[in-house]
Amino acid sequence: MHGRPAGGRGPTSLFGPATDDSPGQARLNAVREQGRVVDFTWAFVDDAAAHLLHRADRFLLGKGLRANVGGPLGNPVLIDRYRRVLEHGNSQSFEQVHLVDGRQDIVVHRVARVGDGVEVILTNRGAARRACADALESPLHAMSPQRLSG
């Protein structure tokens, strides 16, 4: 696994630098008050997720979504969705608008229960679409023979 666990040191990437279209992985642990999940703290964040969230992993690790991360990440609706996955055990996938490099992009959250927390895979759908469009417009693509189906 790449990235850094909470309190860990060491390599942060095995696959090169993260980009906007790199899927990110994070693990969050439940924070409970009187038995009820009220927040989640970051236990693991890989480079791609930290890049997508515009936060250094050292800023996120051990911190709660609600109090320490603003914007859509600290949104009570997001915490509620993660809580439902944890309590019911059903994986969930949903989209949320994030501000990424000055543009609003749609980020897909794939959430699964892991122990007393959740694992989240984040994918920037907008960046993936832009990368595909750029590839189609590249000079190499224009030079390659095209087949038209009739």
PDB file of N, CA and C in Angstrom, residues 13-89:
ATOM      1  N   SER A  13       4.612   7.350  -2.380  1.00  0.00           N
ATOM      2  CA  SER A  13       4.061   6.941  -3.658  1.00  0.00           C
ATOM      3  C   SER A  13       4.919   5.876  -4.293  1.00  0.00           C
ATOM      4  N   LEU A  14       4.289   4.853  -4.801  1.00  0.00           N
ATOM      5  CA  LEU A  14       4.979   3.820  -5.557  1.00  0.00           C
ATOM      6  C   LEU A  14       4.763   4.000  -7.041  1.00  0.00           C
ATOM      7  N   PHE A  15       3.841   4.873  -7.434  1.00  0.00           N
ATOM      8  CA  PHE A  15       3.410   4.964  -8.818  1.00  0.00           C
ATOM      9  C   PHE A  15       3.674   6.320  -9.448  1.00  0.00           C
ATOM     10  N   GLY A  16       4.584   7.109  -8.911  1.00  0.00           N
ATOM     11  CA  GLY A  16       4.862   8.413  -9.482  1.00  0.00           C
ATOM     12  C   GLY A  16       3.932   9.468  -8.923  1.00  0.00           C
ATOM     13  N   PRO A  17       4.099  10.704  -9.401  1.00  0.00           N
ATOM     14  CA  PRO A  17       3.302  11.801  -8.852  1.00  0.00           C
ATOM     15  C   PRO A  17       1.813  11.658  -9.175  1.00  0.00           C
ATOM     16  N   ALA A  18       1.002  12.069  -8.218  1.00  0.00           N
ATOM     17  CA  ALA A  18      -0.447  12.015  -8.402  1.00  0.00           C
ATOM     18  C   ALA A  18      -0.883  13.140  -9.334  1.00  0.00           C
ATOM     19  N   THR A  19      -1.912  12.869 -10.101  1.00  0.00           N
ATOM     20  CA  THR A  19      -2.491  13.876 -10.977  1.00  0.00           C
ATOM     21  C   THR A  19      -3.975  13.980 -10.673  1.00  0.00           C
ATOM     22  N   ASP A  20      -4.648  14.963 -11.297  1.00  0.00           N
ATOM     23  CA  ASP A  20      -6.072  15.152 -11.044  1.00  0.00           C
ATOM     24  C   ASP A  20      -6.905  13.938 -11.427  1.00  0.00           C
ATOM     25  N   ASP A  21      -6.417  13.129 -12.393  1.00  0.00           N
ATOM     26  CA  ASP A  21      -7.218  11.982 -12.803  1.00  0.00           C
ATOM     27  C   ASP A  21      -6.763  10.671 -12.153  1.00  0.00           C
ATOM     28  N   SER A  22      -5.813  10.730 -11.205  1.00  0.00           N
ATOM     29  CA  SER A  22      -5.416   9.534 -10.459  1.00  0.00           C
ATOM     30  C   SER A  22      -6.478   9.228  -9.412  1.00  0.00           C
ATOM     31  N   PRO A  23      -6.993   7.991  -9.359  1.00  0.00           N
ATOM     32  CA  PRO A  23      -7.934   7.657  -8.279  1.00  0.00           C
ATOM     33  C   PRO A  23      -7.217   7.739  -6.933  1.00  0.00           C
ATOM     34  N   GLY A  24      -7.898   8.260  -5.944  1.00  0.00           N
ATOM     35  CA  GLY A  24      -7.320   8.384  -4.608  1.00  0.00           C
ATOM     36  C   GLY A  24      -7.981   7.438  -3.635  1.00  0.00           C
ATOM     37  N   GLN A  25      -7.226   7.035  -2.627  1.00  0.00           N
ATOM     38  CA  GLN A  25      -7.747   6.118  -1.624  1.00  0.00           C
ATOM     39  C   GLN A  25      -7.530   6.718  -0.244  1.00  0.00           C
ATOM     40  N   ALA A  26      -8.557   6.614   0.595  1.00  0.00           N
ATOM     41  CA  ALA A  26      -8.467   7.099   1.969  1.00  0.00           C
ATOM     42  C   ALA A  26      -9.199   6.137   2.883  1.00  0.00           C
ATOM     43  N   ARG A  27      -8.775   6.115   4.129  1.00  0.00           N
ATOM     44  CA  ARG A  27      -9.463   5.328   5.149  1.00  0.00           C
ATOM     45  C   ARG A  27      -9.771   6.256   6.308  1.00  0.00           C
ATOM     46  N   LEU A  28     -11.004   6.192   6.771  1.00  0.00           N
ATOM     47  CA  LEU A  28     -11.443   7.056   7.862  1.00  0.00           C
ATOM     48  C   LEU A  28     -12.021   6.202   8.983  1.00  0.00           C
ATOM     49  N   ASN A  29     -11.704   6.565  10.223  1.00  0.00           N
ATOM     50  CA  ASN A  29     -12.231   5.863  11.388  1.00  0.00           C
ATOM     51  C   ASN A  29     -13.383   6.645  11.998  1.00  0.00           C
ATOM     52  N   ALA A  30     -14.356   5.930  12.511  1.00  0.00           N
ATOM     53  CA  ALA A  30     -15.528   6.551  13.124  1.00  0.00           C
ATOM     54  C   ALA A  30     -15.164   7.209  14.453  1.00  0.00           C
ATOM     55  N   VAL A  31     -15.786   8.349  14.704  1.00  0.00           N
ATOM     56  CA  VAL A  31     -15.698   9.033  15.992  1.00  0.00           C
ATOM     57  C   VAL A  31     -17.088   8.942  16.592  1.00  0.00           C
ATOM     58  N   ARG A  32     -17.166   8.384  17.800  1.00  0.00           N
ATOM     59  CA  ARG A  32     -18.476   8.156  18.428  1.00  0.00           C
ATOM     60  C   ARG A  32     -18.644   8.986  19.693  1.00  0.00           C
ATOM     61  N   GLU A  33     -19.859   9.443  19.883  1.00  0.00           N
ATOM     62  CA  GLU A  33     -20.270  10.083  21.135  1.00  0.00           C
ATOM     63  C   GLU A  33     -21.530   9.377  21.590  1.00  0.00           C
ATOM     64  N   GLN A  34     -21.483   8.820  22.778  1.00  0.00           N
ATOM     65  CA  GLN A  34     -22.596   8.067  23.343  1.00  0.00           C
ATOM     66  C   GLN A  34     -23.076   6.988  22.366  1.00  0.00           C
ATOM     67  N   GLY A  35     -22.121   6.326  21.714  1.00  0.00           N
ATOM     68  CA  GLY A  35     -22.436   5.219  20.812  1.00  0.00           C
ATOM     69  C   GLY A  35     -22.838   5.620  19.407  1.00  0.00           C
ATOM     70  N   ARG A  36     -23.046   6.896  19.159  1.00  0.00           N
ATOM     71  CA  ARG A  36     -23.492   7.359  17.838  1.00  0.00           C
ATOM     72  C   ARG A  36     -22.320   7.948  17.067  1.00  0.00           C
ATOM     73  N   VAL A  37     -22.207   7.614  15.786  1.00  0.00           N
ATOM     74  CA  VAL A  37     -21.143   8.161  14.939  1.00  0.00           C
ATOM     75  C   VAL A  37     -21.452   9.628  14.663  1.00  0.00           C
ATOM     76  N   VAL A  38     -20.510  10.507  15.058  1.00  0.00           N
ATOM     77  CA  VAL A  38     -20.705  11.945  14.871  1.00  0.00           C
ATOM     78  C   VAL A  38     -19.683  12.553  13.912  1.00  0.00           C
ATOM     79  N   ASP A  39     -18.634  11.818  13.606  1.00  0.00           N
ATOM     80  CA  ASP A  39     -17.590  12.336  12.724  1.00  0.00           C
ATOM     81  C   ASP A  39     -16.707  11.165  12.297  1.00  0.00           C
ATOM     82  N   PHE A  40     -15.754  11.459  11.421  1.00  0.00           N
ATOM     83  CA  PHE A  40     -14.753  10.491  10.982  1.00  0.00           C
ATOM     84  C   PHE A  40     -13.399  11.181  10.995  1.00  0.00           C
ATOM     85  N   THR A  41     -12.349  10.441  11.363  1.00  0.00           N
ATOM     86  CA  THR A  41     -10.988  10.971  11.307  1.00  0.00           C
ATOM     87  C   THR A  41     -10.203  10.220  10.242  1.00  0.00           C
ATOM     88  N   TRP A  42      -9.294  10.932   9.596  1.00  0.00           N
ATOM     89  CA  TRP A  42      -8.469  10.356   8.541  1.00  0.00           C
ATOM     90  C   TRP A  42      -7.418   9.442   9.164  1.00  0.00           C
ATOM     91  N   ALA A  43      -7.404   8.181   8.761  1.00  0.00           N
ATOM     92  CA  ALA A  43      -6.411   7.218   9.237  1.00  0.00           C
ATOM     93  C   ALA A  43      -5.367   6.915   8.163  1.00  0.00           C
ATOM     94  N   PHE A  44      -5.733   7.070   6.905  1.00  0.00           N
ATOM     95  CA  PHE A  44      -4.826   6.823   5.780  1.00  0.00           C
ATOM     96  C   PHE A  44      -5.272   7.683   4.608  1.00  0.00           C
ATOM     97  N   VAL A  45      -4.308   8.283   3.939  1.00  0.00           N
ATOM     98  CA  VAL A  45      -4.595   9.079   2.744  1.00  0.00           C
ATOM     99  C   VAL A  45      -3.440   8.859   1.780  1.00  0.00           C
ATOM    100  N   ASP A  46      -3.722   8.365   0.576  1.00  0.00           N
ATOM    101  CA  ASP A  46      -2.631   8.225  -0.389  1.00  0.00           C
ATOM    102  C   ASP A  46      -2.408   9.565  -1.092  1.00  0.00           C
ATOM    103  N   ASP A  47      -1.316   9.638  -1.855  1.00  0.00           N
ATOM    104  CA  ASP A  47      -0.956  10.895  -2.513  1.00  0.00           C
ATOM    105  C   ASP A  47      -2.037  11.395  -3.458  1.00  0.00           C
ATOM    106  N   ALA A  48      -2.672  10.479  -4.186  1.00  0.00           N
ATOM    107  CA  ALA A  48      -3.696  10.889  -5.159  1.00  0.00           C
ATOM    108  C   ALA A  48      -4.900  11.513  -4.451  1.00  0.00           C
ATOM    109  N   ALA A  49      -5.320  10.927  -3.328  1.00  0.00           N
ATOM    110  CA  ALA A  49      -6.450  11.493  -2.576  1.00  0.00           C
ATOM    111  C   ALA A  49      -6.075  12.847  -1.983  1.00  0.00           C
ATOM    112  N   ALA A  50      -4.869  12.957  -1.425  1.00  0.00           N
ATOM    113  CA  ALA A  50      -4.427  14.239  -0.863  1.00  0.00           C
ATOM    114  C   ALA A  50      -4.378  15.304  -1.954  1.00  0.00           C
ATOM    115  N   HIS A  51      -3.906  14.930  -3.135  1.00  0.00           N
ATOM    116  CA  HIS A  51      -3.851  15.868  -4.261  1.00  0.00           C
ATOM    117  C   HIS A  51      -5.261  16.305  -4.657  1.00  0.00           C
ATOM    118  N   LEU A  52      -6.155  15.345  -4.756  1.00  0.00           N
ATOM    119  CA  LEU A  52      -7.536  15.653  -5.145  1.00  0.00           C
ATOM    120  C   LEU A  52      -8.228  16.532  -4.114  1.00  0.00           C
ATOM    121  N   LEU A  53      -7.904  16.336  -2.840  1.00  0.00           N
ATOM    122  CA  LEU A  53      -8.528  17.102  -1.762  1.00  0.00           C
ATOM    123  C   LEU A  53      -7.799  18.411  -1.485  1.00  0.00           C
ATOM    124  N   HIS A  54      -6.706  18.652  -2.209  1.00  0.00           N
ATOM    125  CA  HIS A  54      -5.886  19.849  -2.031  1.00  0.00           C
ATOM    126  C   HIS A  54      -5.433  20.023  -0.592  1.00  0.00           C
ATOM    127  N   ARG A  55      -5.031  18.936   0.009  1.00  0.00           N
ATOM    128  CA  ARG A  55      -4.517  18.950   1.373  1.00  0.00           C
ATOM    129  C   ARG A  55      -3.320  18.009   1.422  1.00  0.00           C
ATOM    130  N   ALA A  56      -2.320  18.380   2.182  1.00  0.00           N
ATOM    131  CA  ALA A  56      -1.213  17.462   2.426  1.00  0.00           C
ATOM    132  C   ALA A  56      -1.710  16.371   3.357  1.00  0.00           C
ATOM    133  N   ASP A  57      -1.241  15.137   3.145  1.00  0.00           N
ATOM    134  CA  ASP A  57      -1.711  14.044   3.997  1.00  0.00           C
ATOM    135  C   ASP A  57      -1.431  14.332   5.468  1.00  0.00           C
ATOM    136  N   ARG A  58      -0.327  15.000   5.766  1.00  0.00           N
ATOM    137  CA  ARG A  58      -0.016  15.299   7.170  1.00  0.00           C
ATOM    138  C   ARG A  58      -1.027  16.269   7.775  1.00  0.00           C
ATOM    139  N   PHE A  59      -1.693  17.073   6.944  1.00  0.00           N
ATOM    140  CA  PHE A  59      -2.750  17.950   7.431  1.00  0.00           C
ATOM    141  C   PHE A  59      -4.009  17.142   7.754  1.00  0.00           C
ATOM    142  N   LEU A  60      -4.281  16.111   6.971  1.00  0.00           N
ATOM    143  CA  LEU A  60      -5.506  15.342   7.125  1.00  0.00           C
ATOM    144  C   LEU A  60      -5.427  14.277   8.219  1.00  0.00           C
ATOM    145  N   LEU A  61      -4.301  13.587   8.315  1.00  0.00           N
ATOM    146  CA  LEU A  61      -4.197  12.430   9.202  1.00  0.00           C
ATOM    147  C   LEU A  61      -4.517  12.785  10.651  1.00  0.00           C
ATOM    148  N   GLY A  62      -5.431  12.007  11.220  1.00  0.00           N
ATOM    149  CA  GLY A  62      -5.835  12.187  12.603  1.00  0.00           C
ATOM    150  C   GLY A  62      -6.859  13.285  12.832  1.00  0.00           C
ATOM    151  N   LYS A  63      -7.176  14.038  11.808  1.00  0.00           N
ATOM    152  CA  LYS A  63      -8.127  15.140  11.945  1.00  0.00           C
ATOM    153  C   LYS A  63      -9.523  14.685  11.553  1.00  0.00           C
ATOM    154  N   GLY A  64     -10.522  15.368  12.091  1.00  0.00           N
ATOM    155  CA  GLY A  64     -11.910  15.046  11.787  1.00  0.00           C
ATOM    156  C   GLY A  64     -12.418  15.766  10.559  1.00  0.00           C
ATOM    157  N   LEU A  65     -13.386  15.163   9.915  1.00  0.00           N
ATOM    158  CA  LEU A  65     -14.015  15.796   8.752  1.00  0.00           C
ATOM    159  C   LEU A  65     -14.733  17.083   9.144  1.00  0.00           C
ATOM    160  N   ARG A  66     -15.498  17.021  10.221  1.00  0.00           N
ATOM    161  CA  ARG A  66     -16.375  18.140  10.589  1.00  0.00           C
ATOM    162  C   ARG A  66     -15.594  19.374  11.049  1.00  0.00           C
ATOM    163  N   ALA A  67     -14.693  19.228  11.984  1.00  0.00           N
ATOM    164  CA  ALA A  67     -14.060  20.385  12.613  1.00  0.00           C
ATOM    165  C   ALA A  67     -12.837  20.908  11.874  1.00  0.00           C
ATOM    166  N   ASN A  68     -12.125  20.049  11.188  1.00  0.00           N
ATOM    167  CA  ASN A  68     -10.830  20.452  10.657  1.00  0.00           C
ATOM    168  C   ASN A  68     -10.745  20.546   9.148  1.00  0.00           C
ATOM    169  N   VAL A  69     -11.767  20.140   8.454  1.00  0.00           N
ATOM    170  CA  VAL A  69     -11.745  20.203   6.993  1.00  0.00           C
ATOM    171  C   VAL A  69     -13.002  20.923   6.547  1.00  0.00           C
ATOM    172  N   GLY A  70     -12.819  22.065   5.896  1.00  0.00           N
ATOM    173  CA  GLY A  70     -13.964  22.856   5.467  1.00  0.00           C
ATOM    174  C   GLY A  70     -14.500  22.422   4.120  1.00  0.00           C
ATOM    175  N   GLY A  71     -15.465  23.162   3.653  1.00  0.00           N
ATOM    176  CA  GLY A  71     -16.047  22.902   2.340  1.00  0.00           C
ATOM    177  C   GLY A  71     -16.805  21.601   2.298  1.00  0.00           C
ATOM    178  N   PRO A  72     -16.881  20.988   1.107  1.00  0.00           N
ATOM    179  CA  PRO A  72     -17.684  19.783   0.962  1.00  0.00           C
ATOM    180  C   PRO A  72     -17.171  18.612   1.778  1.00  0.00           C
ATOM    181  N   LEU A  73     -15.870  18.615   2.139  1.00  0.00           N
ATOM    182  CA  LEU A  73     -15.330  17.491   2.907  1.00  0.00           C
ATOM    183  C   LEU A  73     -15.887  17.450   4.316  1.00  0.00           C
ATOM    184  N   GLY A  74     -16.162  18.610   4.903  1.00  0.00           N
ATOM    185  CA  GLY A  74     -16.707  18.649   6.246  1.00  0.00           C
ATOM    186  C   GLY A  74     -18.217  18.699   6.269  1.00  0.00           C
ATOM    187  N   ASN A  75     -18.815  18.589   5.124  1.00  0.00           N
ATOM    188  CA  ASN A  75     -20.256  18.682   4.960  1.00  0.00           C
ATOM    189  C   ASN A  75     -20.959  17.588   5.775  1.00  0.00           C
ATOM    190  N   PRO A  76     -21.942  17.964   6.616  1.00  0.00           N
ATOM    191  CA  PRO A  76     -22.672  16.961   7.397  1.00  0.00           C
ATOM    192  C   PRO A  76     -23.346  15.893   6.528  1.00  0.00           C
ATOM    193  N   VAL A  77     -23.728  16.236   5.294  1.00  0.00           N
ATOM    194  CA  VAL A  77     -24.346  15.243   4.413  1.00  0.00           C
ATOM    195  C   VAL A  77     -23.341  14.146   4.071  1.00  0.00           C
ATOM    196  N   LEU A  78     -22.092  14.533   3.845  1.00  0.00           N
ATOM    197  CA  LEU A  78     -21.041  13.556   3.556  1.00  0.00           C
ATOM    198  C   LEU A  78     -20.803  12.645   4.756  1.00  0.00           C
ATOM    199  N   ILE A  79     -20.743  13.223   5.938  1.00  0.00           N
ATOM    200  CA  ILE A  79     -20.566  12.430   7.162  1.00  0.00           C
ATOM    201  C   ILE A  79     -21.736  11.476   7.332  1.00  0.00           C
ATOM    202  N   ASP A  80     -22.949  11.944   7.060  1.00  0.00           N
ATOM    203  CA  ASP A  80     -24.132  11.095   7.176  1.00  0.00           C
ATOM    204  C   ASP A  80     -24.071   9.920   6.196  1.00  0.00           C
ATOM    205  N   ARG A  81     -23.617  10.167   4.980  1.00  0.00           N
ATOM    206  CA  ARG A  81     -23.508   9.079   3.993  1.00  0.00           C
ATOM    207  C   ARG A  81     -22.477   8.052   4.445  1.00  0.00           C
ATOM    208  N   TYR A  82     -21.333   8.521   4.921  1.00  0.00           N
ATOM    209  CA  TYR A  82     -20.313   7.594   5.418  1.00  0.00           C
ATOM    210  C   TYR A  82     -20.854   6.811   6.620  1.00  0.00           C
ATOM    211  N   ARG A  83     -21.595   7.486   7.499  1.00  0.00           N
ATOM    212  CA  ARG A  83     -22.168   6.820   8.681  1.00  0.00           C
ATOM    213  C   ARG A  83     -23.134   5.702   8.257  1.00  0.00           C
ATOM    214  N   ARG A  84     -23.966   5.969   7.239  1.00  0.00           N
ATOM    215  CA  ARG A  84     -24.909   4.942   6.776  1.00  0.00           C
ATOM    216  C   ARG A  84     -24.172   3.723   6.233  1.00  0.00           C
ATOM    217  N   VAL A  85     -23.084   3.938   5.506  1.00  0.00           N
ATOM    218  CA  VAL A  85     -22.293   2.811   4.999  1.00  0.00           C
ATOM    219  C   VAL A  85     -21.743   2.014   6.175  1.00  0.00           C
ATOM    220  N   LEU A  86     -21.217   2.699   7.179  1.00  0.00           N
ATOM    221  CA  LEU A  86     -20.659   2.024   8.343  1.00  0.00           C
ATOM    222  C   LEU A  86     -21.726   1.240   9.108  1.00  0.00           C
ATOM    223  N   GLU A  87     -22.871   1.849   9.350  1.00  0.00           N
ATOM    224  CA  GLU A  87     -23.906   1.215  10.161  1.00  0.00           C
ATOM    225  C   GLU A  87     -24.632   0.092   9.443  1.00  0.00           C
ATOM    226  N   HIS A  88     -24.839   0.220   8.135  1.00  0.00           N
ATOM    227  CA  HIS A  88     -25.602  -0.789   7.398  1.00  0.00           C
ATOM    228  C   HIS A  88     -24.725  -1.769   6.637  1.00  0.00           C
ATOM    229  N   GLY A  89     -23.459  -1.445   6.461  1.00  0.00           N
ATOM    230  CA  GLY A  89     -22.535  -2.346   5.799  1.00  0.00           C
ATOM    231  C   GLY A  89     -22.663  -2.405   4.286  1.00  0.00           C
TER     232      GLY A  89
END
